[in-house]
Amino acid sequence: MRALLKPFALSVALALPMQPPRAQDGVVDPDVIALCERISGKLASVGNEECLERRLVDSGGRAVSGAPIIFKEYPPLQTRKPLGRVLLIGGIHGDEYSSVSIVFKWLKTLDQHHSGLFHWRMVPLLNPDGLLRTESQRMNANGVDLNRNFPMPEWEQATQTYWVAKTNRNPRRFPGKSALSEPETRWLVREIDAFTPDVIVAVHAPHGIVDYDGPKDGPYKLGRLYLSLLGTFPGSLGNYAGIQRSTPVVTIELPFAGIMPKPGEVAEIWRDLVQWLTRNLPEYRQAAGQPVQETEPS
Ligand SMILES: [Zn+2]
């Protein structure tokens, strides 16, 4: 196990001359290059070359500061019809370093072994502003907990009641002024609308469990993480997508925010996730419901 933070690397990286865009790597967007440099300056487990090699793409989405939200798509292959679409998101909370690093490791796995079994869309860092400040923080640059900012019926009452009564106005849990007040959550909801994932996987830390919101049941275990339902918080992604949209949301809570699981464990969690998706996704697709006109005879 190794610590994730690289406290002195950022200043060193900033002192070095900017690398020119590397078209041969498929990384041509200067915003992505700049973001990779900042991510690798912050996370010991993600090197700059490694980040560039993943050939992430600027989604067009922006955090409050203007930092890009980057993603990578692994589309269906000609040879195989995928079992379904999976949207995987890390770094919703900016101080959960391992939740970003582990997505980079899984991106590498997909780069090497994408078999077309699923149509993946991978977002390693939804909250770049939270991670990339000098002192990383859970919230975005507006001080909003993005995982409390998603819409729900009577959002204001539900989130405010929870924030005041259950968290005693903890600033780390501030839901924002209104549902979708933040550019990062607005981007994700648009992304969910456009991609219409069959399953959403959200990576967090440090509870060391698997949580689940949605129809039917979540995975019993992923690696050494076992299913343990934490409850569905008002304004959370699990509440929004899992409960209201009936899109299964698997939340992977890694054991430590600042320590990466060992490589064997990183691989085991991935293997178990793929296995669970393979076994369950077709049925979950049905349970989640297709558009009425396609499933119901008139
Ligand atoms: Zn979290």
PDB file of C-alpha atoms and ligand atoms in Angstrom:
ATOM      1  CA  MET A   1       0.000   0.000   0.000  1.00  0.00           C
ATOM      2  CA  ARG A   2       1.273   3.456  -0.721  1.00  0.00           C
ATOM      3  CA  ALA A   3       0.085   6.915   0.075  1.00  0.00           C
ATOM      4  CA  LEU A   4      -1.719   8.620  -2.743  1.00  0.00           C
ATOM      5  CA  LEU A   5      -0.813  12.217  -2.141  1.00  0.00           C
ATOM      6  CA  LYS A   6       2.189  13.736  -3.762  1.00  0.00           C
ATOM      7  CA  PRO A   7       2.529  16.966  -1.767  1.00  0.00           C
ATOM      8  CA  PHE A   8       5.701  18.349  -3.337  1.00  0.00           C
ATOM      9  CA  ALA A   9       5.251  17.050  -6.851  1.00  0.00           C
ATOM     10  CA  LEU A  10       2.831  19.754  -7.912  1.00  0.00           C
ATOM     11  CA  SER A  11       5.300  22.593  -7.410  1.00  0.00           C
ATOM     12  CA  VAL A  12       7.980  20.560  -9.217  1.00  0.00           C
ATOM     13  CA  ALA A  13       5.622  19.876 -12.102  1.00  0.00           C
ATOM     14  CA  LEU A  14       4.727  23.534 -12.369  1.00  0.00           C
ATOM     15  CA  ALA A  15       8.414  24.462 -12.580  1.00  0.00           C
ATOM     16  CA  LEU A  16       8.936  22.240 -15.639  1.00  0.00           C
ATOM     17  CA  PRO A  17       8.260  23.550 -19.139  1.00  0.00           C
ATOM     18  CA  MET A  18       4.891  22.564 -20.628  1.00  0.00           C
ATOM     19  CA  GLN A  19       5.002  19.486 -22.803  1.00  0.00           C
ATOM     20  CA  PRO A  20       3.790  20.156 -26.336  1.00  0.00           C
ATOM     21  CA  PRO A  21       0.608  18.399 -27.462  1.00  0.00           C
ATOM     22  CA  ARG A  22       1.294  14.811 -28.485  1.00  0.00           C
ATOM     23  CA  ALA A  23      -0.861  14.055 -31.465  1.00  0.00           C
ATOM     24  CA  GLN A  24       0.753  10.644 -31.882  1.00  0.00           C
ATOM     25  CA  ASP A  25      -0.781   9.563 -28.588  1.00  0.00           C
ATOM     26  CA  GLY A  26      -4.194  10.680 -29.636  1.00  0.00           C
ATOM     27  CA  VAL A  27      -4.078  13.356 -26.940  1.00  0.00           C
ATOM     28  CA  VAL A  28      -4.384  16.617 -28.775  1.00  0.00           C
ATOM     29  CA  ASP A  29      -6.616  18.702 -26.567  1.00  0.00           C
ATOM     30  CA  PRO A  30      -4.459  21.097 -24.555  1.00  0.00           C
ATOM     31  CA  ASP A  31      -7.113  21.186 -21.808  1.00  0.00           C
ATOM     32  CA  VAL A  32      -6.809  17.413 -21.342  1.00  0.00           C
ATOM     33  CA  ILE A  33      -3.015  17.630 -21.353  1.00  0.00           C
ATOM     34  CA  ALA A  34      -3.083  20.363 -18.727  1.00  0.00           C
ATOM     35  CA  LEU A  35      -5.569  18.425 -16.603  1.00  0.00           C
ATOM     36  CA  CYS A  36      -3.441  15.255 -16.764  1.00  0.00           C
ATOM     37  CA  GLU A  37      -0.487  17.234 -15.511  1.00  0.00           C
ATOM     38  CA  ARG A  38      -2.489  18.530 -12.574  1.00  0.00           C
ATOM     39  CA  ILE A  39      -3.990  15.102 -11.761  1.00  0.00           C
ATOM     40  CA  SER A  40      -0.602  13.386 -11.847  1.00  0.00           C
ATOM     41  CA  GLY A  41       0.832  16.183  -9.721  1.00  0.00           C
ATOM     42  CA  LYS A  42      -1.773  15.399  -7.082  1.00  0.00           C
ATOM     43  CA  LEU A  43      -2.109  11.612  -7.189  1.00  0.00           C
ATOM     44  CA  ALA A  44       0.963   9.447  -6.603  1.00  0.00           C
ATOM     45  CA  SER A  45      -0.803   6.494  -8.209  1.00  0.00           C
ATOM     46  CA  VAL A  46      -1.445   8.240 -11.537  1.00  0.00           C
ATOM     47  CA  GLY A  47       1.589   9.288 -13.607  1.00  0.00           C
ATOM     48  CA  ASN A  48       1.399  12.024 -16.226  1.00  0.00           C
ATOM     49  CA  GLU A  49       2.367   9.626 -19.032  1.00  0.00           C
ATOM     50  CA  GLU A  50      -0.168   7.119 -17.748  1.00  0.00           C
ATOM     51  CA  CYS A  51      -2.902   9.749 -17.751  1.00  0.00           C
ATOM     52  CA  LEU A  52      -2.016  10.864 -21.300  1.00  0.00           C
ATOM     53  CA  GLU A  53      -1.852   7.257 -22.486  1.00  0.00           C
ATOM     54  CA  ARG A  54      -5.459   6.693 -21.501  1.00  0.00           C
ATOM     55  CA  ARG A  55      -6.443   9.159 -24.253  1.00  0.00           C
ATOM     56  CA  LEU A  56      -9.241  10.705 -22.303  1.00  0.00           C
ATOM     57  CA  VAL A  57     -11.476  13.137 -24.090  1.00  0.00           C
ATOM     58  CA  ASP A  58     -12.821  16.532 -23.097  1.00  0.00           C
ATOM     59  CA  SER A  59     -16.553  15.976 -22.633  1.00  0.00           C
ATOM     60  CA  GLY A  60     -17.291  19.663 -23.118  1.00  0.00           C
ATOM     61  CA  GLY A  61     -18.529  19.760 -19.513  1.00  0.00           C
ATOM     62  CA  ARG A  62     -16.856  22.218 -17.181  1.00  0.00           C
ATOM     63  CA  ALA A  63     -16.471  22.443 -13.434  1.00  0.00           C
ATOM     64  CA  VAL A  64     -17.041  25.781 -11.679  1.00  0.00           C
ATOM     65  CA  SER A  65     -13.423  26.885 -12.334  1.00  0.00           C
ATOM     66  CA  GLY A  66     -13.638  25.954 -16.004  1.00  0.00           C
ATOM     67  CA  ALA A  67     -11.616  22.734 -15.548  1.00  0.00           C
ATOM     68  CA  PRO A  68     -12.824  20.119 -18.040  1.00  0.00           C
ATOM     69  CA  ILE A  69     -14.742  16.994 -17.100  1.00  0.00           C
ATOM     70  CA  ILE A  70     -12.956  14.275 -19.053  1.00  0.00           C
ATOM     71  CA  PHE A  71     -14.218  10.857 -20.030  1.00  0.00           C
ATOM     72  CA  LYS A  72     -13.544   7.879 -22.228  1.00  0.00           C
ATOM     73  CA  GLU A  73     -15.936   5.749 -24.161  1.00  0.00           C
ATOM     74  CA  TYR A  74     -15.489   2.071 -25.024  1.00  0.00           C
ATOM     75  CA  PRO A  75     -18.141   1.644 -27.695  1.00  0.00           C
ATOM     76  CA  PRO A  76     -19.692  -1.551 -28.981  1.00  0.00           C
ATOM     77  CA  LEU A  77     -17.461  -3.626 -31.247  1.00  0.00           C
ATOM     78  CA  GLN A  78     -18.507  -4.930 -34.658  1.00  0.00           C
ATOM     79  CA  THR A  79     -17.994  -8.492 -33.472  1.00  0.00           C
ATOM     80  CA  ARG A  80     -20.407  -8.517 -30.569  1.00  0.00           C
ATOM     81  CA  LYS A  81     -23.640  -6.975 -29.389  1.00  0.00           C
ATOM     82  CA  PRO A  82     -23.015  -5.543 -25.906  1.00  0.00           C
ATOM     83  CA  LEU A  83     -25.116  -6.666 -22.954  1.00  0.00           C
ATOM     84  CA  GLY A  84     -25.766  -3.043 -22.094  1.00  0.00           C
ATOM     85  CA  ARG A  85     -24.421   0.400 -21.266  1.00  0.00           C
ATOM     86  CA  VAL A  86     -22.468   1.109 -18.097  1.00  0.00           C
ATOM     87  CA  LEU A  87     -21.575   4.590 -16.838  1.00  0.00           C
ATOM     88  CA  LEU A  88     -18.766   4.567 -14.259  1.00  0.00           C
ATOM     89  CA  ILE A  89     -17.870   7.687 -12.265  1.00  0.00           C
ATOM     90  CA  GLY A  90     -14.990   8.438  -9.884  1.00  0.00           C
ATOM     91  CA  GLY A  91     -14.010  11.553  -7.974  1.00  0.00           C
ATOM     92  CA  ILE A  92     -17.483  12.843  -7.157  1.00  0.00           C
ATOM     93  CA  HIS A  93     -15.936  13.867  -3.848  1.00  0.00           C
ATOM     94  CA  GLY A  94     -12.615  15.625  -4.394  1.00  0.00           C
ATOM     95  CA  ASP A  95     -10.858  14.315  -1.290  1.00  0.00           C
ATOM     96  CA  GLU A  96     -11.504  10.652  -2.085  1.00  0.00           C
ATOM     97  CA  TYR A  97      -8.231  10.227  -3.966  1.00  0.00           C
ATOM     98  CA  SER A  98      -8.437   6.464  -4.369  1.00  0.00           C
ATOM     99  CA  SER A  99     -11.814   6.788  -6.120  1.00  0.00           C
ATOM    100  CA  VAL A 100     -10.054   8.639  -8.951  1.00  0.00           C
ATOM    101  CA  SER A 101      -6.866   6.570  -9.092  1.00  0.00           C
ATOM    102  CA  ILE A 102      -8.697   3.262  -9.291  1.00  0.00           C
ATOM    103  CA  VAL A 103     -10.690   4.407 -12.331  1.00  0.00           C
ATOM    104  CA  PHE A 104      -7.394   5.109 -14.117  1.00  0.00           C
ATOM    105  CA  LYS A 105      -6.334   1.516 -13.391  1.00  0.00           C
ATOM    106  CA  TRP A 106      -9.613   0.195 -14.780  1.00  0.00           C
ATOM    107  CA  LEU A 107      -9.245   2.429 -17.845  1.00  0.00           C
ATOM    108  CA  LYS A 108      -5.929   0.679 -18.492  1.00  0.00           C
ATOM    109  CA  THR A 109      -7.636  -2.698 -18.118  1.00  0.00           C
ATOM    110  CA  LEU A 110     -10.259  -1.671 -20.657  1.00  0.00           C
ATOM    111  CA  ASP A 111      -7.611  -0.241 -23.006  1.00  0.00           C
ATOM    112  CA  GLN A 112      -6.003  -3.667 -23.030  1.00  0.00           C
ATOM    113  CA  HIS A 113      -9.027  -5.950 -22.818  1.00  0.00           C
ATOM    114  CA  HIS A 114     -12.173  -4.194 -24.041  1.00  0.00           C
ATOM    115  CA  SER A 115     -14.063  -7.152 -25.422  1.00  0.00           C
ATOM    116  CA  GLY A 116     -17.284  -5.465 -26.414  1.00  0.00           C
ATOM    117  CA  LEU A 117     -19.189  -7.213 -23.613  1.00  0.00           C
ATOM    118  CA  PHE A 118     -20.445  -3.816 -22.419  1.00  0.00           C
ATOM    119  CA  HIS A 119     -20.603  -0.324 -23.812  1.00  0.00           C
ATOM    120  CA  TRP A 120     -18.650   1.629 -21.220  1.00  0.00           C
ATOM    121  CA  ARG A 121     -18.485   5.329 -20.530  1.00  0.00           C
ATOM    122  CA  MET A 122     -15.870   6.108 -17.899  1.00  0.00           C
ATOM    123  CA  VAL A 123     -15.600   9.414 -16.020  1.00  0.00           C
ATOM    124  CA  PRO A 124     -12.580   9.289 -13.689  1.00  0.00           C
ATOM    125  CA  LEU A 125     -13.051  12.716 -12.076  1.00  0.00           C
ATOM    126  CA  LEU A 126     -16.427  14.441 -11.875  1.00  0.00           C
ATOM    127  CA  ASN A 127     -15.196  17.011  -9.362  1.00  0.00           C
ATOM    128  CA  PRO A 128     -11.821  18.283 -10.640  1.00  0.00           C
ATOM    129  CA  ASP A 129     -12.043  21.493  -8.594  1.00  0.00           C
ATOM    130  CA  GLY A 130     -12.433  19.550  -5.339  1.00  0.00           C
ATOM    131  CA  LEU A 131      -9.425  17.333  -6.046  1.00  0.00           C
ATOM    132  CA  LEU A 132      -7.070  19.804  -7.653  1.00  0.00           C
ATOM    133  CA  ARG A 133      -7.071  22.620  -5.114  1.00  0.00           C
ATOM    134  CA  THR A 134      -4.005  22.914  -2.882  1.00  0.00           C
ATOM    135  CA  GLU A 135      -5.973  21.225  -0.115  1.00  0.00           C
ATOM    136  CA  SER A 136      -8.376  18.809  -1.731  1.00  0.00           C
ATOM    137  CA  GLN A 137     -11.950  18.949  -0.484  1.00  0.00           C
ATOM    138  CA  ARG A 138     -15.078  16.864  -0.705  1.00  0.00           C
ATOM    139  CA  MET A 139     -17.158  19.667  -2.228  1.00  0.00           C
ATOM    140  CA  ASN A 140     -16.845  21.509  -5.534  1.00  0.00           C
ATOM    141  CA  ALA A 141     -15.518  25.080  -5.849  1.00  0.00           C
ATOM    142  CA  ASN A 142     -18.875  26.481  -4.672  1.00  0.00           C
ATOM    143  CA  GLY A 143     -18.665  24.435  -1.487  1.00  0.00           C
ATOM    144  CA  VAL A 144     -21.460  22.092  -2.599  1.00  0.00           C
ATOM    145  CA  ASP A 145     -21.517  18.362  -1.902  1.00  0.00           C
ATOM    146  CA  LEU A 146     -22.283  17.213  -5.457  1.00  0.00           C
ATOM    147  CA  ASN A 147     -23.769  13.985  -4.123  1.00  0.00           C
ATOM    148  CA  ARG A 148     -26.563  15.973  -2.446  1.00  0.00           C
ATOM    149  CA  ASN A 149     -27.313  18.254  -5.413  1.00  0.00           C
ATOM    150  CA  PHE A 150     -29.253  15.850  -7.642  1.00  0.00           C
ATOM    151  CA  PRO A 151     -32.990  16.415  -8.131  1.00  0.00           C
ATOM    152  CA  MET A 152     -35.765  14.677  -6.257  1.00  0.00           C
ATOM    153  CA  PRO A 153     -39.398  15.537  -5.473  1.00  0.00           C
ATOM    154  CA  GLU A 154     -39.524  18.341  -2.912  1.00  0.00           C
ATOM    155  CA  TRP A 155     -35.765  18.647  -3.105  1.00  0.00           C
ATOM    156  CA  GLU A 156     -35.489  21.789  -1.059  1.00  0.00           C
ATOM    157  CA  GLN A 157     -37.407  20.512   1.913  1.00  0.00           C
ATOM    158  CA  ALA A 158     -35.839  17.052   1.857  1.00  0.00           C
ATOM    159  CA  THR A 159     -32.229  18.150   1.500  1.00  0.00           C
ATOM    160  CA  GLN A 160     -32.500  21.107   3.870  1.00  0.00           C
ATOM    161  CA  THR A 161     -34.208  19.018   6.557  1.00  0.00           C
ATOM    162  CA  TYR A 162     -31.518  16.388   6.253  1.00  0.00           C
ATOM    163  CA  TRP A 163     -28.680  18.901   6.184  1.00  0.00           C
ATOM    164  CA  VAL A 164     -29.934  20.814   9.225  1.00  0.00           C
ATOM    165  CA  ALA A 165     -31.318  17.988  11.366  1.00  0.00           C
ATOM    166  CA  LYS A 166     -28.953  15.122  10.541  1.00  0.00           C
ATOM    167  CA  THR A 167     -25.677  16.863   9.775  1.00  0.00           C
ATOM    168  CA  ASN A 168     -26.053  20.000  11.891  1.00  0.00           C
ATOM    169  CA  ARG A 169     -25.286  22.119   8.811  1.00  0.00           C
ATOM    170  CA  ASN A 170     -22.020  20.343   8.169  1.00  0.00           C
ATOM    171  CA  PRO A 171     -20.412  22.347   5.335  1.00  0.00           C
ATOM    172  CA  ARG A 172     -19.046  19.112   3.871  1.00  0.00           C
ATOM    173  CA  ARG A 173     -22.624  17.973   3.261  1.00  0.00           C
ATOM    174  CA  PHE A 174     -24.072  21.266   1.934  1.00  0.00           C
ATOM    175  CA  PRO A 175     -26.577  20.326  -0.797  1.00  0.00           C
ATOM    176  CA  GLY A 176     -26.430  23.676  -2.619  1.00  0.00           C
ATOM    177  CA  LYS A 177     -29.025  26.384  -3.122  1.00  0.00           C
ATOM    178  CA  SER A 178     -31.201  24.379  -5.454  1.00  0.00           C
ATOM    179  CA  ALA A 179     -31.236  21.023  -7.219  1.00  0.00           C
ATOM    180  CA  LEU A 180     -28.717  20.998 -10.066  1.00  0.00           C
ATOM    181  CA  SER A 181     -27.336  24.377  -9.042  1.00  0.00           C
ATOM    182  CA  GLU A 182     -23.862  23.083  -9.947  1.00  0.00           C
ATOM    183  CA  PRO A 183     -22.351  22.650 -13.422  1.00  0.00           C
ATOM    184  CA  GLU A 184     -20.895  19.240 -12.529  1.00  0.00           C
ATOM    185  CA  THR A 185     -24.273  17.749 -11.527  1.00  0.00           C
ATOM    186  CA  ARG A 186     -26.008  19.373 -14.503  1.00  0.00           C
ATOM    187  CA  TRP A 187     -23.413  17.797 -16.773  1.00  0.00           C
ATOM    188  CA  LEU A 188     -23.888  14.364 -15.227  1.00  0.00           C
ATOM    189  CA  VAL A 189     -27.672  14.486 -15.536  1.00  0.00           C
ATOM    190  CA  ARG A 190     -27.355  15.494 -19.206  1.00  0.00           C
ATOM    191  CA  GLU A 191     -24.899  12.647 -19.619  1.00  0.00           C
ATOM    192  CA  ILE A 192     -27.348  10.174 -18.071  1.00  0.00           C
ATOM    193  CA  ASP A 193     -30.113  11.500 -20.348  1.00  0.00           C
ATOM    194  CA  ALA A 194     -27.924  11.168 -23.441  1.00  0.00           C
ATOM    195  CA  PHE A 195     -26.189   7.855 -22.698  1.00  0.00           C
ATOM    196  CA  THR A 196     -29.151   6.197 -20.935  1.00  0.00           C
ATOM    197  CA  PRO A 197     -26.972   3.784 -18.971  1.00  0.00           C
ATOM    198  CA  ASP A 198     -28.432   0.460 -17.856  1.00  0.00           C
ATOM    199  CA  VAL A 199     -26.244   0.575 -14.758  1.00  0.00           C
ATOM    200  CA  ILE A 200     -24.330   3.396 -13.072  1.00  0.00           C
ATOM    201  CA  VAL A 201     -21.255   2.626 -10.987  1.00  0.00           C
ATOM    202  CA  ALA A 202     -20.087   5.378  -8.620  1.00  0.00           C
ATOM    203  CA  VAL A 203     -16.768   5.078  -6.790  1.00  0.00           C
ATOM    204  CA  HIS A 204     -16.275   6.617  -3.355  1.00  0.00           C
ATOM    205  CA  ALA A 205     -14.264   6.047  -0.150  1.00  0.00           C
ATOM    206  CA  PRO A 206     -13.691   5.235   2.730  1.00  0.00           C
ATOM    207  CA  HIS A 207     -16.520   3.016   3.988  1.00  0.00           C
ATOM    208  CA  GLY A 208     -15.076  -0.215   2.589  1.00  0.00           C
ATOM    209  CA  ILE A 209     -18.394  -1.643   1.395  1.00  0.00           C
ATOM    210  CA  VAL A 210     -20.663  -1.911  -1.626  1.00  0.00           C
ATOM    211  CA  ASP A 211     -23.848   0.162  -1.517  1.00  0.00           C
ATOM    212  CA  TYR A 212     -26.735  -0.124  -3.908  1.00  0.00           C
ATOM    213  CA  ASP A 213     -29.832   1.847  -4.950  1.00  0.00           C
ATOM    214  CA  GLY A 214     -32.323   0.704  -7.540  1.00  0.00           C
ATOM    215  CA  PRO A 215     -34.534  -2.189  -8.545  1.00  0.00           C
ATOM    216  CA  LYS A 216     -33.772  -5.679  -7.281  1.00  0.00           C
ATOM    217  CA  ASP A 217     -30.460  -6.277  -5.525  1.00  0.00           C
ATOM    218  CA  GLY A 218     -26.903  -5.046  -5.796  1.00  0.00           C
ATOM    219  CA  PRO A 219     -23.778  -7.188  -5.970  1.00  0.00           C
ATOM    220  CA  TYR A 220     -23.253  -9.234  -2.810  1.00  0.00           C
ATOM    221  CA  LYS A 221     -19.533  -8.633  -2.982  1.00  0.00           C
ATOM    222  CA  LEU A 222     -16.917  -6.942  -5.139  1.00  0.00           C
ATOM    223  CA  GLY A 223     -13.436  -8.134  -4.191  1.00  0.00           C
ATOM    224  CA  ARG A 224     -13.297  -7.868  -0.424  1.00  0.00           C
ATOM    225  CA  LEU A 225     -16.060  -5.273  -0.282  1.00  0.00           C
ATOM    226  CA  TYR A 226     -19.445  -6.612   0.805  1.00  0.00           C
ATOM    227  CA  LEU A 227     -22.920  -5.263   0.217  1.00  0.00           C
ATOM    228  CA  SER A 228     -24.065  -3.085   3.107  1.00  0.00           C
ATOM    229  CA  LEU A 229     -26.820  -0.586   2.505  1.00  0.00           C
ATOM    230  CA  LEU A 230     -25.969   2.819   3.942  1.00  0.00           C
ATOM    231  CA  GLY A 231     -29.401   4.309   3.205  1.00  0.00           C
ATOM    232  CA  THR A 232     -30.378   6.673   0.438  1.00  0.00           C
ATOM    233  CA  PHE A 233     -29.564  10.306   1.079  1.00  0.00           C
ATOM    234  CA  PRO A 234     -31.773  13.117  -0.259  1.00  0.00           C
ATOM    235  CA  GLY A 235     -30.176  14.663  -3.329  1.00  0.00           C
ATOM    236  CA  SER A 236     -27.734  11.797  -3.873  1.00  0.00           C
ATOM    237  CA  LEU A 237     -27.006  10.159  -7.197  1.00  0.00           C
ATOM    238  CA  GLY A 238     -28.313   6.885  -5.772  1.00  0.00           C
ATOM    239  CA  ASN A 239     -31.595   8.554  -4.901  1.00  0.00           C
ATOM    240  CA  TYR A 240     -31.881  10.331  -8.263  1.00  0.00           C
ATOM    241  CA  ALA A 241     -30.859   7.567 -10.636  1.00  0.00           C
ATOM    242  CA  GLY A 242     -31.501   4.448  -8.539  1.00  0.00           C
ATOM    243  CA  ILE A 243     -34.820   5.312  -6.936  1.00  0.00           C
ATOM    244  CA  GLN A 244     -36.393   7.851  -9.277  1.00  0.00           C
ATOM    245  CA  ARG A 245     -35.126   6.647 -12.639  1.00  0.00           C
ATOM    246  CA  SER A 246     -34.946   2.946 -11.677  1.00  0.00           C
ATOM    247  CA  THR A 247     -31.429   2.805 -13.057  1.00  0.00           C
ATOM    248  CA  PRO A 248     -29.350   0.561 -10.798  1.00  0.00           C
ATOM    249  CA  VAL A 249     -26.605   2.513  -9.013  1.00  0.00           C
ATOM    250  CA  VAL A 250     -23.755   0.441  -7.610  1.00  0.00           C
ATOM    251  CA  THR A 251     -21.672   2.471  -5.183  1.00  0.00           C
ATOM    252  CA  ILE A 252     -18.200   1.124  -4.553  1.00  0.00           C
ATOM    253  CA  GLU A 253     -16.884   2.482  -1.269  1.00  0.00           C
ATOM    254  CA  LEU A 254     -13.156   1.793  -1.157  1.00  0.00           C
ATOM    255  CA  PRO A 255     -11.647   1.199   2.301  1.00  0.00           C
ATOM    256  CA  PHE A 256      -9.343   4.242   2.330  1.00  0.00           C
ATOM    257  CA  ALA A 257      -9.565   7.634   0.670  1.00  0.00           C
ATOM    258  CA  GLY A 258      -5.800   8.135   0.678  1.00  0.00           C
ATOM    259  CA  ILE A 259      -4.513   4.589   0.152  1.00  0.00           C
ATOM    260  CA  MET A 260      -5.072   2.601  -3.017  1.00  0.00           C
ATOM    261  CA  PRO A 261      -6.129  -1.029  -2.750  1.00  0.00           C
ATOM    262  CA  LYS A 262      -3.305  -3.366  -3.805  1.00  0.00           C
ATOM    263  CA  PRO A 263      -3.164  -4.190  -7.527  1.00  0.00           C
ATOM    264  CA  GLY A 264      -4.620  -7.670  -6.914  1.00  0.00           C
ATOM    265  CA  GLU A 265      -7.592  -6.141  -5.153  1.00  0.00           C
ATOM    266  CA  VAL A 266      -8.086  -3.528  -7.852  1.00  0.00           C
ATOM    267  CA  ALA A 267      -8.299  -6.392 -10.355  1.00  0.00           C
ATOM    268  CA  GLU A 268     -10.595  -8.464  -8.121  1.00  0.00           C
ATOM    269  CA  ILE A 269     -13.123  -5.676  -7.681  1.00  0.00           C
ATOM    270  CA  TRP A 270     -13.163  -5.196 -11.458  1.00  0.00           C
ATOM    271  CA  ARG A 271     -13.506  -8.917 -12.145  1.00  0.00           C
ATOM    272  CA  ASP A 272     -16.409  -9.265  -9.700  1.00  0.00           C
ATOM    273  CA  LEU A 273     -18.098  -6.159 -11.130  1.00  0.00           C
ATOM    274  CA  VAL A 274     -17.876  -7.474 -14.687  1.00  0.00           C
ATOM    275  CA  GLN A 275     -19.141 -10.862 -13.523  1.00  0.00           C
ATOM    276  CA  TRP A 276     -22.097  -9.320 -11.703  1.00  0.00           C
ATOM    277  CA  LEU A 277     -22.957  -7.141 -14.679  1.00  0.00           C
ATOM    278  CA  THR A 278     -22.746 -10.124 -17.020  1.00  0.00           C
ATOM    279  CA  ARG A 279     -25.108 -12.167 -14.881  1.00  0.00           C
ATOM    280  CA  ASN A 280     -27.574  -9.452 -14.014  1.00  0.00           C
ATOM    281  CA  LEU A 281     -27.601  -6.730 -16.598  1.00  0.00           C
ATOM    282  CA  PRO A 282     -30.045  -8.312 -19.052  1.00  0.00           C
ATOM    283  CA  GLU A 283     -32.590  -8.833 -16.274  1.00  0.00           C
ATOM    284  CA  TYR A 284     -31.964  -5.386 -14.822  1.00  0.00           C
ATOM    285  CA  ARG A 285     -32.525  -3.833 -18.208  1.00  0.00           C
ATOM    286  CA  GLN A 286     -35.986  -5.315 -18.171  1.00  0.00           C
ATOM    287  CA  ALA A 287     -36.615  -4.336 -14.566  1.00  0.00           C
ATOM    288  CA  ALA A 288     -35.490  -0.776 -15.232  1.00  0.00           C
ATOM    289  CA  GLY A 289     -38.126  -0.563 -17.923  1.00  0.00           C
ATOM    290  CA  GLN A 290     -37.904   0.390 -21.564  1.00  0.00           C
ATOM    291  CA  PRO A 291     -39.841   3.222 -23.181  1.00  0.00           C
ATOM    292  CA  VAL A 292     -43.562   2.432 -23.063  1.00  0.00           C
ATOM    293  CA  GLN A 293     -44.017   2.371 -26.812  1.00  0.00           C
ATOM    294  CA  GLU A 294     -41.404  -0.340 -27.149  1.00  0.00           C
ATOM    295  CA  THR A 295     -42.563  -2.654 -24.407  1.00  0.00           C
ATOM    296  CA  GLU A 296     -46.312  -2.339 -24.281  1.00  0.00           C
ATOM    297  CA  PRO A 297     -48.731  -3.210 -27.024  1.00  0.00           C
ATOM    298  CA  SER A 298     -51.202  -0.392 -27.539  1.00  0.00           C
TER     299      SER A 298
HETATM  300 ZN    ZN B   1     -17.815  10.073  -1.471  1.00  0.00          ZN
END
